Short mmCIF file of C-alpha atoms in Angstrom, two decimals:
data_model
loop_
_atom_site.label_atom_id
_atom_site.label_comp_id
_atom_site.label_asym_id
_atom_site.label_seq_id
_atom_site.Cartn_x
_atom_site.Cartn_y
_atom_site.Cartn_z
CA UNK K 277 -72.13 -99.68 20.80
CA UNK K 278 -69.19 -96.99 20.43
CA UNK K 279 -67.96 -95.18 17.89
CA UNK K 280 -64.99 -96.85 18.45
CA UNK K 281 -66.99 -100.33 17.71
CA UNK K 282 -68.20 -99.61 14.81
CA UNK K 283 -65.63 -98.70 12.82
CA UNK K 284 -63.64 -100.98 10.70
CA UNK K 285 -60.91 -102.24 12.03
CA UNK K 286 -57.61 -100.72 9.90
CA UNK K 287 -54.48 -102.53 7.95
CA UNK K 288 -51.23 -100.99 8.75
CA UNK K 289 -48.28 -102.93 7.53
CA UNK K 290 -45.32 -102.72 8.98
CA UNK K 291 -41.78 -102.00 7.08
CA UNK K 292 -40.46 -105.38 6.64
CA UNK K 293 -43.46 -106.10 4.58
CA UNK K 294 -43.64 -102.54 2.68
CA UNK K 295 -39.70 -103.26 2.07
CA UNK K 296 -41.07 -107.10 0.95
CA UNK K 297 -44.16 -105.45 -1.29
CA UNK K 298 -41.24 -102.88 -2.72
CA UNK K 299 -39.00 -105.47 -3.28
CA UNK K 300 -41.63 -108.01 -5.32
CA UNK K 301 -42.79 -104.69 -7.44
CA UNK K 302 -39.37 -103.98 -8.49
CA UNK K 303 -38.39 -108.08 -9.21
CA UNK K 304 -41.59 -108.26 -11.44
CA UNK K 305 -40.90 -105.02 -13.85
CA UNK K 306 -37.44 -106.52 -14.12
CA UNK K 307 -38.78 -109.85 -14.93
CA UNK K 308 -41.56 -108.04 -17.29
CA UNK K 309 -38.53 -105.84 -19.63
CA UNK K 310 -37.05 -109.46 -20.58
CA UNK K 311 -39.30 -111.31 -21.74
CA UNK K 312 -36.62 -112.69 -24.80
CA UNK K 313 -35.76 -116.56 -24.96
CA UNK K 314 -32.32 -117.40 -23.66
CA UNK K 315 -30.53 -120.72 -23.65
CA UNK K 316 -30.44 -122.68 -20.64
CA UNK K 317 -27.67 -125.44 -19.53
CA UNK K 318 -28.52 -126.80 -16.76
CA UNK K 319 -25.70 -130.20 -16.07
CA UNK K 320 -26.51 -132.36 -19.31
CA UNK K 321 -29.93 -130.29 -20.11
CA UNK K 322 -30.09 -127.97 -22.97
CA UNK K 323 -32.74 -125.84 -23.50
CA UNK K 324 -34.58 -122.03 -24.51
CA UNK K 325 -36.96 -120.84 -22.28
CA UNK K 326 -38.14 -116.91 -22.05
CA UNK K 327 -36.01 -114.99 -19.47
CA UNK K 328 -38.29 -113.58 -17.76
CA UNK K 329 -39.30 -117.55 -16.12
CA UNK K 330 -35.90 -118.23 -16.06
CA UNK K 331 -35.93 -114.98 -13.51
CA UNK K 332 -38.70 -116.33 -11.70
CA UNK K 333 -37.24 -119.73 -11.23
CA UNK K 334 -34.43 -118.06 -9.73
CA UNK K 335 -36.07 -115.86 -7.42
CA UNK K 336 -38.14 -118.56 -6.79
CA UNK K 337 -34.93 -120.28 -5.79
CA UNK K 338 -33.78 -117.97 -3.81
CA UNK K 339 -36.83 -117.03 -1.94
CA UNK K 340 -37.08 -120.58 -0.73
CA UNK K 341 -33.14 -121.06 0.13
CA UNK K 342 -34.18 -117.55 2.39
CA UNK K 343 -36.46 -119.47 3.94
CA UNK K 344 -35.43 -122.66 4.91
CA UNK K 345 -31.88 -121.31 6.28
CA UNK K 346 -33.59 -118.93 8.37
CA UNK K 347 -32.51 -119.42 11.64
CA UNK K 348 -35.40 -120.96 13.82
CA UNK K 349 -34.87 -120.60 18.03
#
C-alpha cells in the first residue's frame, strides 16, 4: 500500500450545500429569538402555539413546496 491508500479519504462540500448549511444556521437562530406564543387562524381553527414552531412549520412548508416543484428532466 501507498501513502496515497492509506489516508482517509476527505469531505469537501461543495457551495450549494455550504449556502444550504448557511442558510439552515441562520433559519434556526431566527426561529430560536422567538420563542413567544402567537395566535394562529388557520380557516375555522383558532389556536396559540410558540412562534418559533409556527416558523418551522413554515419553513417546513416551504422546503417541501421547493421540492416537489423542482423541475425533474
Amino acid at each position: 500500500m501507498n501513502d496515497d491508500e492509506r489516508k482517509p479519504a476527505r469531505f469537501a462540500l461543495n457551495s450549494k450545500q455550504w449556502t444550504a448549511i448557511i442558510l439552515v444556521i441562520v433559519a434556526l437562530v431566527f426561529i430560536l429569538q422567538n420563542l413567544t406564543y402567537v395566535r394562529v387562524e388557520f380557516f375555522f381553527i383558532h389556536t396559540a402555539a410558540p412562534l418559533w414552531l409556527v416558523l418551522l412549520v413554515t419553513l417546513a412548508a416551504g422546503y417541501a413546496i421547493g421540492w416537489f416543484s423542482k423541475r425533474r428532466g
